XYZ file of C-alpha atoms in Angstrom:
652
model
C 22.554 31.693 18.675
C 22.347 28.163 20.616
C 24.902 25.532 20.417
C 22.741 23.306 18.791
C 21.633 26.165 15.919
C 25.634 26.541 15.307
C 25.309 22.720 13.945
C 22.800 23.869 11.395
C 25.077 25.898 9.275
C 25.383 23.983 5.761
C 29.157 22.357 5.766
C 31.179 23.425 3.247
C 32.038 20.086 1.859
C 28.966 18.234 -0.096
C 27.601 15.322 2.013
C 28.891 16.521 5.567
C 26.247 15.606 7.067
C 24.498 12.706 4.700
C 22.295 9.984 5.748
C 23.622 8.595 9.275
C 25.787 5.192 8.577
C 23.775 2.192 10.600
C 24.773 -1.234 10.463
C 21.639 -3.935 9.180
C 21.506 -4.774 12.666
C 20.496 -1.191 14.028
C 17.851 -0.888 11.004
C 16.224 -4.076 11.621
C 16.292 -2.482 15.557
C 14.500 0.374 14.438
C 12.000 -1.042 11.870
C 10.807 -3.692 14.839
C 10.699 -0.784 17.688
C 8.577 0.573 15.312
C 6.174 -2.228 14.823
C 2.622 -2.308 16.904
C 3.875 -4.983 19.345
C 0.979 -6.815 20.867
C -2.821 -8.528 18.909
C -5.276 -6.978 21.384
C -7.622 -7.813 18.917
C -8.384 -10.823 16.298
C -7.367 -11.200 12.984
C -7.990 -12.983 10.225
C -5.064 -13.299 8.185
C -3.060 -13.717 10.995
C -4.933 -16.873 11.961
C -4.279 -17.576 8.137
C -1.038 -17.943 8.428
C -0.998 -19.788 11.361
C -3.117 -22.408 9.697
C -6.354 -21.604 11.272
C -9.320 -20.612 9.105
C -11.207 -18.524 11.298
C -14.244 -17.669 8.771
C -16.113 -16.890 11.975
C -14.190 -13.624 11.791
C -15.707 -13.189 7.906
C -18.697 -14.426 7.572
C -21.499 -13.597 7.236
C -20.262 -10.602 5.417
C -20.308 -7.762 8.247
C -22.336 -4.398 6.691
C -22.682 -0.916 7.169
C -25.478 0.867 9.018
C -28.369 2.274 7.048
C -27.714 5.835 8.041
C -23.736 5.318 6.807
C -25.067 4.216 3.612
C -27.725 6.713 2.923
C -24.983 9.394 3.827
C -22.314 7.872 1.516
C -24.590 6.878 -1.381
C -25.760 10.817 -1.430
C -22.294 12.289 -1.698
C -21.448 9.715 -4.393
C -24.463 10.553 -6.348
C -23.159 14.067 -5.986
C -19.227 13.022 -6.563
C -20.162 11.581 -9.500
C -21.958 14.078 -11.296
C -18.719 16.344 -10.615
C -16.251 13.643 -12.050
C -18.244 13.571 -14.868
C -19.001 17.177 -15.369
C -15.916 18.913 -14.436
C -13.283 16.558 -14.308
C -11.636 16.178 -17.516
C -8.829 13.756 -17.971
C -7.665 14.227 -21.168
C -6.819 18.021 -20.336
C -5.461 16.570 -16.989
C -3.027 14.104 -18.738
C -1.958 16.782 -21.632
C -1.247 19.921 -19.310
C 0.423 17.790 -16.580
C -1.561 19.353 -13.799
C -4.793 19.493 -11.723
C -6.775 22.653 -12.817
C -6.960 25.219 -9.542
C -10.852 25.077 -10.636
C -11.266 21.071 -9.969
C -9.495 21.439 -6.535
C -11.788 23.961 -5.946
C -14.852 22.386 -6.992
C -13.768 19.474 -4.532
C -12.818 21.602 -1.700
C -16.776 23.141 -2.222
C -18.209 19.520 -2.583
C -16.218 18.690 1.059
C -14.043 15.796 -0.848
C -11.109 16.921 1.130
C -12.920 15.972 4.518
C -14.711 12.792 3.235
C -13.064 11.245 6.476
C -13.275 13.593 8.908
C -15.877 13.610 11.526
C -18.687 15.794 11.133
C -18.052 18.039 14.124
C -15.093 19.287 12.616
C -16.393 20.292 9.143
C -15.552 17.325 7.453
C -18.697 14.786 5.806
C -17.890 11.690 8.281
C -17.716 8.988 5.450
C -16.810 5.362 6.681
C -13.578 3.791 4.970
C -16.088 1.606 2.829
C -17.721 4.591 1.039
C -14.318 6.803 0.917
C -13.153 4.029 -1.037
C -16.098 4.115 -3.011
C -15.493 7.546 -3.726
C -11.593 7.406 -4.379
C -12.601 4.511 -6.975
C -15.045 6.746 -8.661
C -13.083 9.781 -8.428
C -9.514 7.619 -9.605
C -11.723 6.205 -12.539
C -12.437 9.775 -14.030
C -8.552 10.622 -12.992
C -6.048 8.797 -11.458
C -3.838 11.917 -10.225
C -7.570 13.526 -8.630
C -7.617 9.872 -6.711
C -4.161 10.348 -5.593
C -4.209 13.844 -4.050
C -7.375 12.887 -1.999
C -5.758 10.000 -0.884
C -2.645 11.468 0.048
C -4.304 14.359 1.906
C -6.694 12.246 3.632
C -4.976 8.725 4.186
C -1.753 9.988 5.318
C -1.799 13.747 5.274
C -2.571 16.037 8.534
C -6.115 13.811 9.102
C -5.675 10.703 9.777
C -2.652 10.934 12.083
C -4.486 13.567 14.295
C -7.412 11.498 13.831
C -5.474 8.639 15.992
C -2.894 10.571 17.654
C -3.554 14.276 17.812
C -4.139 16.308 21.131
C -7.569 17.911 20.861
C -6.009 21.347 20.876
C -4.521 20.142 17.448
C -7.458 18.383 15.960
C -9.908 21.506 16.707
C -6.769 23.876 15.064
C -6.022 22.117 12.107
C -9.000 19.314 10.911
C -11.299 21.928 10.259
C -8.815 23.201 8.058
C -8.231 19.735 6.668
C -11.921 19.478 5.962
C -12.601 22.386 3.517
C -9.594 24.360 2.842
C -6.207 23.242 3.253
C -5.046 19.998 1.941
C -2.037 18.262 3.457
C 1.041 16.112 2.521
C 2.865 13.325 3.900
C 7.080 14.023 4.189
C 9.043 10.702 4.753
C 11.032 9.648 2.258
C 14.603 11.639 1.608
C 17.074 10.989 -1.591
C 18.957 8.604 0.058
C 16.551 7.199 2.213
C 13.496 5.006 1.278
C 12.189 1.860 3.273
C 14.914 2.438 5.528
C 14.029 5.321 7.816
C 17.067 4.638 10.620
C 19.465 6.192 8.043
C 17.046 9.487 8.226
C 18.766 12.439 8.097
C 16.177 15.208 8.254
C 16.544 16.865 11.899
C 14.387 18.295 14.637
C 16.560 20.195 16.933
C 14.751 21.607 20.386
C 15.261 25.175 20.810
C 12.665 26.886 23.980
C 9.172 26.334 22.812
C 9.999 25.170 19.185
C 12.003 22.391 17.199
C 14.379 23.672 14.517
C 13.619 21.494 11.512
C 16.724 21.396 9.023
C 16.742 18.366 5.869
C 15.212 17.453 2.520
C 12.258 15.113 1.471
C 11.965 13.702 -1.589
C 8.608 12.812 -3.189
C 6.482 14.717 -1.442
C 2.919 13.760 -2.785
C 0.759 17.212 -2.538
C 3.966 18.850 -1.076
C 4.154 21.234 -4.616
C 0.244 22.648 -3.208
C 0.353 21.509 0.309
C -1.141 23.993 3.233
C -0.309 21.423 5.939
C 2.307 18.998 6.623
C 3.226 15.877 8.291
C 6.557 15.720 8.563
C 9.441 12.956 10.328
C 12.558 14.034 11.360
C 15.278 12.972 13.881
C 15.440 14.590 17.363
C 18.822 14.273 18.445
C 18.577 13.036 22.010
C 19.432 15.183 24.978
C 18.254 15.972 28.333
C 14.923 16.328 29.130
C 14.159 14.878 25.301
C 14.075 11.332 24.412
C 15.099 11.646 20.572
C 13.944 9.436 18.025
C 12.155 10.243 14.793
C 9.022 12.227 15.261
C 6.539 13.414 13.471
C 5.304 17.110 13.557
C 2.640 19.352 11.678
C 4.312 22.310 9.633
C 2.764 24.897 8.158
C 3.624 24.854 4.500
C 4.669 28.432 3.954
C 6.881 28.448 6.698
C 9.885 30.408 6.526
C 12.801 28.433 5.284
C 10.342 25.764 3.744
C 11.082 25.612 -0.160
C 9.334 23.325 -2.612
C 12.512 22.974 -4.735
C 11.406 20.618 -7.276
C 8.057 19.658 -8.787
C 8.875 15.761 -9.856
C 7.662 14.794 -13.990
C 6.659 10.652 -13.719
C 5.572 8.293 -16.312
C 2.335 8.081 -14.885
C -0.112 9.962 -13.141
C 1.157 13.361 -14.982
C -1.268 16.038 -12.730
C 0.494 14.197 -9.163
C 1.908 17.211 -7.541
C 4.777 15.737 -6.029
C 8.026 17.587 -5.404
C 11.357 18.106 -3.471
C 11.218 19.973 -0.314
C 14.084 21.340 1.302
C 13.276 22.728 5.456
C 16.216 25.289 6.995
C 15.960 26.240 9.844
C 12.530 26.533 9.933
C 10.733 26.659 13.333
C 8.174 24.483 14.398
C 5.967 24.586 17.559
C 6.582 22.001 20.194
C 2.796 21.818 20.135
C 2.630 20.876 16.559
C 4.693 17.820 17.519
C 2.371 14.516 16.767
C 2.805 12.244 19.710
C 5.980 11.825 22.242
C 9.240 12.033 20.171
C 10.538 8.794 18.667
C 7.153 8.311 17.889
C 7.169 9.056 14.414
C 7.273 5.747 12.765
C 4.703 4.239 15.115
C 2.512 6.600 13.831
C 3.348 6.430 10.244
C 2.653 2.424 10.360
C -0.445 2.717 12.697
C -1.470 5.641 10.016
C -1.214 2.948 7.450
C -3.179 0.428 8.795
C -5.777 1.716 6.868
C -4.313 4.505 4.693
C -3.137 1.691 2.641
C -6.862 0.388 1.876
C -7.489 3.431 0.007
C -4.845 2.100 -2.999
C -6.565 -1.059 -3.629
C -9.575 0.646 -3.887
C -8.618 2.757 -6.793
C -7.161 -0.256 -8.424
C -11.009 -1.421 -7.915
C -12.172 1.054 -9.999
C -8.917 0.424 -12.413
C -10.411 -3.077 -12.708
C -13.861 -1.940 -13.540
C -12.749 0.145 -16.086
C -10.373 -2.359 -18.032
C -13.032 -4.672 -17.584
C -15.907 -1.916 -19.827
C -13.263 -1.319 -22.248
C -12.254 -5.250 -23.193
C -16.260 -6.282 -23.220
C -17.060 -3.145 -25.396
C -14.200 -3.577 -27.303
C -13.785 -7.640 -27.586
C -17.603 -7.890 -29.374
C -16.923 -4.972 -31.730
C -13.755 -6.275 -32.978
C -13.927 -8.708 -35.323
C -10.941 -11.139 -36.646
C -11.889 -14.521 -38.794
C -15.553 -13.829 -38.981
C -16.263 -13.732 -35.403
C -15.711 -11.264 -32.015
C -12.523 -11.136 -30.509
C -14.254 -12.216 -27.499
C -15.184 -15.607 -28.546
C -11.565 -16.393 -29.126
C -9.961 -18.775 -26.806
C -7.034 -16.546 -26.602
C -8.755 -13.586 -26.023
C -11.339 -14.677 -24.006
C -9.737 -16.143 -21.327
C -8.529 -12.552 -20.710
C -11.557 -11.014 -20.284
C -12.561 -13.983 -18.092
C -9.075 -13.571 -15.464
C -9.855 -9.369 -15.440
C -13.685 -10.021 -14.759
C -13.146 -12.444 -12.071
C -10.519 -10.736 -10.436
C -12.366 -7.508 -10.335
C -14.917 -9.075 -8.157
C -12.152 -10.910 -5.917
C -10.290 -7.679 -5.906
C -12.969 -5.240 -5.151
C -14.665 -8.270 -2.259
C -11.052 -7.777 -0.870
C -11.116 -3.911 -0.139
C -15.080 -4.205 0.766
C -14.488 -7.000 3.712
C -11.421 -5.272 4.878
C -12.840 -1.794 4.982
C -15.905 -2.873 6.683
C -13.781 -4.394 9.269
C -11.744 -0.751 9.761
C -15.220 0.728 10.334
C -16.571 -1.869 12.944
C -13.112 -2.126 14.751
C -13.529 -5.484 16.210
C -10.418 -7.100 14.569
C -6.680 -6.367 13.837
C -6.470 -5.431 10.192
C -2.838 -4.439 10.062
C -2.501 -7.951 7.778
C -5.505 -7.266 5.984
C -4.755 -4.134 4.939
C -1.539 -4.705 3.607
C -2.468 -7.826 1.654
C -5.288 -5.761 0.112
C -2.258 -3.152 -0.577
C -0.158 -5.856 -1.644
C -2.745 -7.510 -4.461
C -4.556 -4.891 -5.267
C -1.407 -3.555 -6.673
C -0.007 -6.505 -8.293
C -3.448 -7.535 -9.988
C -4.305 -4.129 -10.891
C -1.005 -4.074 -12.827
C -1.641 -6.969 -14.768
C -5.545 -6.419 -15.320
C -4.075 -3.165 -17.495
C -2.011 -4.955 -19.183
C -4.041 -7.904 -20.339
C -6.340 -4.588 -21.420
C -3.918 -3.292 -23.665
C -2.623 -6.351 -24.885
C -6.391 -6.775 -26.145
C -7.115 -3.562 -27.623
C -3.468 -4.265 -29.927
C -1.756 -1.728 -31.512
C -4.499 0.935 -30.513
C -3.711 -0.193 -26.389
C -0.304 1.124 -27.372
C -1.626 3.782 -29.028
C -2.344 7.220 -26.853
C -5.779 8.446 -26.755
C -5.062 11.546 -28.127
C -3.242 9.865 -31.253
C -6.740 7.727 -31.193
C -9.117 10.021 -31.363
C -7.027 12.502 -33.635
C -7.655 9.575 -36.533
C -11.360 9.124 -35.512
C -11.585 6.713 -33.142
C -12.912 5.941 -29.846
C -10.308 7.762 -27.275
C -9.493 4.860 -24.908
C -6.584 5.836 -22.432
C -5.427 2.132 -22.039
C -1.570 2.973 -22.140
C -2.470 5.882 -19.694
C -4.398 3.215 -17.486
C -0.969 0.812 -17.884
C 1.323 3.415 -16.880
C -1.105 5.286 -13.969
C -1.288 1.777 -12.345
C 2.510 1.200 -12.142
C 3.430 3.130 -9.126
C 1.063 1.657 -7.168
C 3.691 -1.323 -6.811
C 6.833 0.972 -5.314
C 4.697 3.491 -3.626
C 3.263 3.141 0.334
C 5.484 0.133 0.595
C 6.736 -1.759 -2.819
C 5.846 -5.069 -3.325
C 9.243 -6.111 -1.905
C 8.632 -4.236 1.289
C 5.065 -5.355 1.315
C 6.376 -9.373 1.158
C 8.845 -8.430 4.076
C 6.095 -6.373 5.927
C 3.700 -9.134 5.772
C 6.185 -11.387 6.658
C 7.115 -10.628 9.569
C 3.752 -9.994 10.947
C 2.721 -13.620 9.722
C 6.105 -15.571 11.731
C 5.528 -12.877 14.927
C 3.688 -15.983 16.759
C 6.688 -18.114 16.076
C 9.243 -15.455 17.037
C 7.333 -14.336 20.030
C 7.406 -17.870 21.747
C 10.860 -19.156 19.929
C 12.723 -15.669 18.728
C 15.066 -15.841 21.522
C 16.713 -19.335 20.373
C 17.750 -17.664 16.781
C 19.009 -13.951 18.475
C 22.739 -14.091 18.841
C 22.746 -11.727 21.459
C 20.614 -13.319 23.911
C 22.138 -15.061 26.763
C 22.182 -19.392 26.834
C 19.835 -18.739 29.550
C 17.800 -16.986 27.564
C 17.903 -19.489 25.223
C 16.899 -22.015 27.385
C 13.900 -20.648 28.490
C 12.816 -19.845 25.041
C 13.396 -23.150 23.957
C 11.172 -24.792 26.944
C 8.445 -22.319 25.954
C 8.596 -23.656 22.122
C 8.283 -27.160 23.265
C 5.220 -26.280 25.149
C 3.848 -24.085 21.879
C 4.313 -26.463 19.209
C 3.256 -29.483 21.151
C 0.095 -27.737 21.120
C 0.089 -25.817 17.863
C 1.529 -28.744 15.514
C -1.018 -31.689 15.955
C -3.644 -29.555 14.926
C -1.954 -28.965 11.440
C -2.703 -32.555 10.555
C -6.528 -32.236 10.045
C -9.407 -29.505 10.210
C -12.959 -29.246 8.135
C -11.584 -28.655 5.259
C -11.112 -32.740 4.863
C -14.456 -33.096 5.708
C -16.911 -33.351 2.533
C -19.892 -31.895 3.507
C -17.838 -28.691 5.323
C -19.152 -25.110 4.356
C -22.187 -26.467 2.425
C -24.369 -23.395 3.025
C -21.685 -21.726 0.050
C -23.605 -24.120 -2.389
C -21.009 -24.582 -5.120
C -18.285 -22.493 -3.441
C -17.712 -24.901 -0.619
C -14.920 -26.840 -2.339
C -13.223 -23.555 -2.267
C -13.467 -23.184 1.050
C -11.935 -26.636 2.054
C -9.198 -25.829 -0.332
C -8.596 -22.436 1.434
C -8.652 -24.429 5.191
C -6.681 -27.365 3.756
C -4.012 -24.968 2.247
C -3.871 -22.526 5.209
C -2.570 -25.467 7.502
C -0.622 -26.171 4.654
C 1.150 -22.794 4.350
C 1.810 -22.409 8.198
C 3.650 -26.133 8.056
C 5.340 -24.530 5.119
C 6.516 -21.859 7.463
C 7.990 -23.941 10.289
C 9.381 -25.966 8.022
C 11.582 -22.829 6.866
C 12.132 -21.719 10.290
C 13.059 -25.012 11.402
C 15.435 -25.350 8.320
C 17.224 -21.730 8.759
C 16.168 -20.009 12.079
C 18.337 -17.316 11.947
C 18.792 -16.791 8.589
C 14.859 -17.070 7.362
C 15.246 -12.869 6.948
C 17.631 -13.207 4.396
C 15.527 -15.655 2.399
C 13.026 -13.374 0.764
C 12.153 -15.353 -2.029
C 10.478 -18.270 0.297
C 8.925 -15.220 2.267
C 7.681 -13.506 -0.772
C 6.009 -16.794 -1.828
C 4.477 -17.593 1.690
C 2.960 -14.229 1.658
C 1.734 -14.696 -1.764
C -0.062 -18.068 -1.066
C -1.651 -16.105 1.821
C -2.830 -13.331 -0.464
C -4.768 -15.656 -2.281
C -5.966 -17.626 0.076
C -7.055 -14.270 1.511
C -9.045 -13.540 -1.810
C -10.256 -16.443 -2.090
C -11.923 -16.247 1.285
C -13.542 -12.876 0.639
C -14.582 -13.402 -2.894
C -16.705 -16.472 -1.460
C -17.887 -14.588 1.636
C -19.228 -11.449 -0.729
C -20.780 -13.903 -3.424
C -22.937 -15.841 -0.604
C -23.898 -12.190 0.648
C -25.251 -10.789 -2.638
C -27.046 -14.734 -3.259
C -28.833 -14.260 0.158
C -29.484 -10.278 -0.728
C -31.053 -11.384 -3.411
C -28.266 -9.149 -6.116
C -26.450 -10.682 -8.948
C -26.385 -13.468 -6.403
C -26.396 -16.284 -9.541
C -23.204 -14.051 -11.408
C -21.514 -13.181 -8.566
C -20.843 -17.129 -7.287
C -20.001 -17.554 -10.902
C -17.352 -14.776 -10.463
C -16.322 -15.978 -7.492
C -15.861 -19.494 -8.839
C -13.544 -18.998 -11.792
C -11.687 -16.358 -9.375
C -11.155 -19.470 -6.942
C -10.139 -21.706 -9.459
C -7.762 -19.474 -11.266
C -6.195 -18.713 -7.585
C -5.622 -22.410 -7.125
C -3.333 -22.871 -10.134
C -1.596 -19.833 -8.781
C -1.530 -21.129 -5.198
C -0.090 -24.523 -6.427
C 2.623 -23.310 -8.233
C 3.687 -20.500 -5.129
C 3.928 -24.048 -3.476
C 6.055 -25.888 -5.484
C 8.131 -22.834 -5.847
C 8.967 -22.615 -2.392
C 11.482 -25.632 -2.316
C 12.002 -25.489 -6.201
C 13.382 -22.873 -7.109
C 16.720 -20.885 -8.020
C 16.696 -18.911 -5.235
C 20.426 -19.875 -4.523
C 21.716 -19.897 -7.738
C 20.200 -16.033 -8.486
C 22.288 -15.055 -5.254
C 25.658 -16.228 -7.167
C 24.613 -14.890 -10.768
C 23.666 -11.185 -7.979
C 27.525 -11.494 -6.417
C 29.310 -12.081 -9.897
C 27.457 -9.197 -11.627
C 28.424 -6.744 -8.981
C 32.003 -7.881 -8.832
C 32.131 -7.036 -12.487
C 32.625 -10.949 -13.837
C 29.688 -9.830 -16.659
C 30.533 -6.753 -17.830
C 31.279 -7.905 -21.092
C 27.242 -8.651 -21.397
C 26.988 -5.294 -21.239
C 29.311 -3.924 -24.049
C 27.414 -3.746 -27.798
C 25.171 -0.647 -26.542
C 25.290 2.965 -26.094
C 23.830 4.400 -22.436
C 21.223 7.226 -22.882
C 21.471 8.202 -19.195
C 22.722 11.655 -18.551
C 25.171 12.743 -16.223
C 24.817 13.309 -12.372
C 25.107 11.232 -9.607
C 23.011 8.529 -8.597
C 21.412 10.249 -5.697
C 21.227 14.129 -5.414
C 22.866 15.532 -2.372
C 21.054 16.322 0.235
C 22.789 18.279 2.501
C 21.081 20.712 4.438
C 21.311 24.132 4.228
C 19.499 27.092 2.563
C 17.969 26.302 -0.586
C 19.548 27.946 -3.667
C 16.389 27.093 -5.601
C 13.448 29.246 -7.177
C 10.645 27.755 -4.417
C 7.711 26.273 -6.769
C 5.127 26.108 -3.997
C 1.849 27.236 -5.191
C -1.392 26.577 -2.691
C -4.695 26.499 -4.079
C -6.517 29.635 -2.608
């Protein structure tokens, strides 16, 4: 046996070899290494943020071909009469699992290779109509919409797609396409958002790596064929180390599926714990150089993340059929439900931001299809409010239907009535703001892609480490950027009247969106100028700014798709109706996001944070008894053999 296999064995004492320690410093390091460096390409959001409103980028409204549409329209048609024929959610949501016969059906119907290109087997949709199809499909099941996504946004395909030799994209896509579906491995027990403390481990031995670790919540991993999995190469000669990213074949020797994981939504997700020993790996199943891994995994998302949003599309659709079904049969005090103030201004906010929500994910997937602009900030945003509105859109539902939106649909129909799954819809949804990046991590994301401008010409004055001559340059090159760049904060169209008038009645919106965008970027500066080194540890201002540019964002699109369905000559009348209250609602939002960035209790929460954790409030706690049962807070994770039945079960 090697030297470096004899560091394999499992230690005898629990934890050995846990997570490695890194200081905040060496994260951050590792997170920004990781980070697509340079804007080869516009962007929209990024201009945003800098207080440019570049609707040239937007508008008008770019569209798909007319073969891409014929193609896409005729596998919906075809999707659809599956979902409604042999997809059956109720069963899905009582049995806790996928029925083999529905992943079968959608292997047969080529679901599984919606986005892979034709000469490999797969049906060569564009990112618009896949997330057409993941809303329709998520609609008749959430959990269906999640393992396509999974397999297809940042399983095996879409990381070969960008990064894969063609030796590995002619082995394993045609796989992808009809047979095999694949999983995503990232995330360990003690490891989430922070992937320098990754302890998983690819060890180089001859022709193979030696992959040793555990990953936890492993989306498809409990059926998975095919995985993507990142893991640590320990650096040594002739290897640069780093985490990388490899395919494994699921039933590898020494791969165990250890755990299938039991949520409080999406109850057919097959999403486990899976522990690797020693299992080898061919150095040509290695995606990219090593310490390429996260690269890839952010580039991956770029526009795996569009493919959330666009179920919570369909999430909105539904919760708006429900409440207008629902709101004009119910009747309280002689009249509809509806045409209560109370109510009704409900209905209104889910209608309106349906249409924002689902011109969001259109505009930014037609831009991932055309690929003439950045849409790293696009896609996250969409990720980011799609998630967040989604959320709320369920829960205005529920809060509708009463009682009976807290009531199961199985309890509902049981006593005769309509089955509506609202509390299902409320608790599906909620993931969708932790997973592929929480909301948190989303803000911080976001964040830093919005200030890179700032930091690129000015980052040097705020590092610690750089040298005062450093420092000096840095600060020369500012003074030459924001000589420039200020001034033209002070005025732009949106201060002009008669700006945008081919929008009709949306143009006010517009100026509001160019007047608040230079707004929000003097907003920025403002808190650089005011903290500089110490703006990443004030999340809450960072949180907001990248809220304000989320609706500003929406705003944008929600215009630009209402003026193209007006001049295509569809719903054009409703949709700038739509599109209006959206705007107006976001404004009230916007406003207050404002004010709250300089009022606010930011500081105090911190204190309130440092005396709960010292103990000072314990006694807040006493008067209740703890359900929790016992174990520690995070499984251990050491590697080793696995002492557990293995629950893997592909669907042949």
């Amino acid at each position: 046996m090697s030297a470096p296999l004899d560091r394999l064995e499992r230690p005898d004492k629990p934890g050995a070899d846990a997570a490695p320690k890194v200081s905040e410093r060496e994260a951050r390091q590792v997170a920004e290494a990781a980070r697509e460096q340079g804007w080869r390409k516009p962007s929209f959001a990024k201009e945003l943020f800098l207080g440019r409103f570049r609707l040239d980028l937007i508008h008008p409204h770019p569209l798909p071909a007319d073969e891409d549409v014929q193609r896409g329209e005729e596998f919906l048609a075809k999707l659809r009469d599956f979902c409604e024929t042999k997809i059956d959610g109720a069963l899905i949501e009582r049995e806790a699992r996928i029925p083999d016969a529905v992943i079968d059906g959608l292997k047969e119907l080529g679901a599984l290779g919606m986005k892979i290109d034709t000469k490999y087997g797969g049906l060569g949709l564009t990112q618009v109509y896949y997330n057409k199809a993941l809303a329709l499909v998520g609609s008749a099941n959430p959990a269906v919409g999640a393992l396509l996504s999974a397999h297809q946004s940042i399983g095996v395909p879409q990381p070969l797609k960008l990064f894969g030799t063609q030796e590995q994209k002619d082995t394993f896509l045609p796989r992808c396409a009809r047979t095999d579906i694949s999983a995503f491995l990232l995330t360990e027990p003690d490891v989430g958002s922070d992937p320098a403390r990754m302890a998983a481990t690819a060890v180089p031995d001859g022709d193979d790596y030696v992959l040793d670790g555990v990953k936890l919540w492993t989306t498809n991993g409990v059926v998975a064929d095919l995985l993507v999995v990142m893991a640590r190469v320990p650096k040594s000669e002739g290897h640069k180390g780093g985490i990388t990213a490899f395919v494994v074949e699921a039933g590898s020797e020494g791969v165990t599926v250890e755990n299938r994981n039991a949520f409080m939504g999406l109850r057919g997700i097959e999403n486990g714990v899976t522990r690797f020993h020693r299992v080898r790996v061919p150095a040509a199943n290695r995606i990219g150089p090593e310490g390429a891994g996260l690269k890839i995994a952010l580039t991956t998302l770029n526009t795996g993340r569009l493919s959330l949003p666009a179920m919570c599309v369909g999430s909105g659709k539904w919760c708006l059929k429900i409440a207008r079904e629902w709101s004009a049969a119910r009747e309280q005090w002689g009249r509809p439900v509806a045409k209560h103030e109370a109510v009704g201004s409900k209905i209104s906010f889910i209608a309106a931001t349906t249409f924002a929500l689902e011109a969001v994910v259109e505009l930014s997937s037609q831009m991932a299809d055309e690929d003439r602009n950045d849409i790293r900030i696009e896609a996250a945003l969409a990720k980011l409010y799609g998630s967040e509105m989604a959320w709320l859109m369920a829960d205005e539902l529920v809060q509708i239907r009463g009682g009976r939106g807290f009531e199961t649909a199985e309890s509902l129909a049981a006593r005769g009535e309509k089955a509506v799954p609202a509390e299902q819809m409320l608790r599906d949804l909620r993931i969708n703001r932790i997973f592929e990046g929480s909301t948190e991590i989303m803000h911080l994301l976001i964040a830093r892609e919005a200030v890179d401008a700032h930091l690129a010409v000015a980052g040097d004055i705020i590092d610690p480490d750089k040298p005062m001559s450093a420092k000096a340059k840095a600060g020369a090159n500012a003074a030459v950027f924001y000589a420039r760049w200020l001034p033209k904060l002070v005025a732009g169209r949106g201060q002009l009247p008669a700006s945008y008038a081919e929008f009709g009645t949306l143009a006010p919106h517009l100026r509001y969106v160019e007047r608040s965008a230079r707004r929000l970027a003097r907003a920025t500066f403002l808190g650089m100028s005011r903290w500089q080194g110490r703006m990443e540890t004030k999340q809450g201002f960072l949180g907001r700014i990248v809220d304000i540019g989320a609706e500003l964002f929406a705003m944008s699109a929600a215009c630009v798709r209402a003026e193209l369905l007006r001049t295509q000559g569809d719903h054009g009348r409703a949709a700038r109706q739509l599109a209006d209250v959206f705007c107006r609602q976001a404004r009230i939002r916007v406003e207050e996001l404002f004010d709250r960035l300089w009022t606010n209790t930011d500081e105090l929460d911190r204190k309130v944070v440092r005396s709960v954790l010292s103990g000072e409030h314990t006694w807040l706690e006493e008067g209740v008894i703890d359900p929790s049962g016992e174990g520690p807070w995070i499984a251990d994770a050491t590697p080793g053999p696995s002492r557990r039945e293995n629950v893997h079960r592909p669907i042949r």
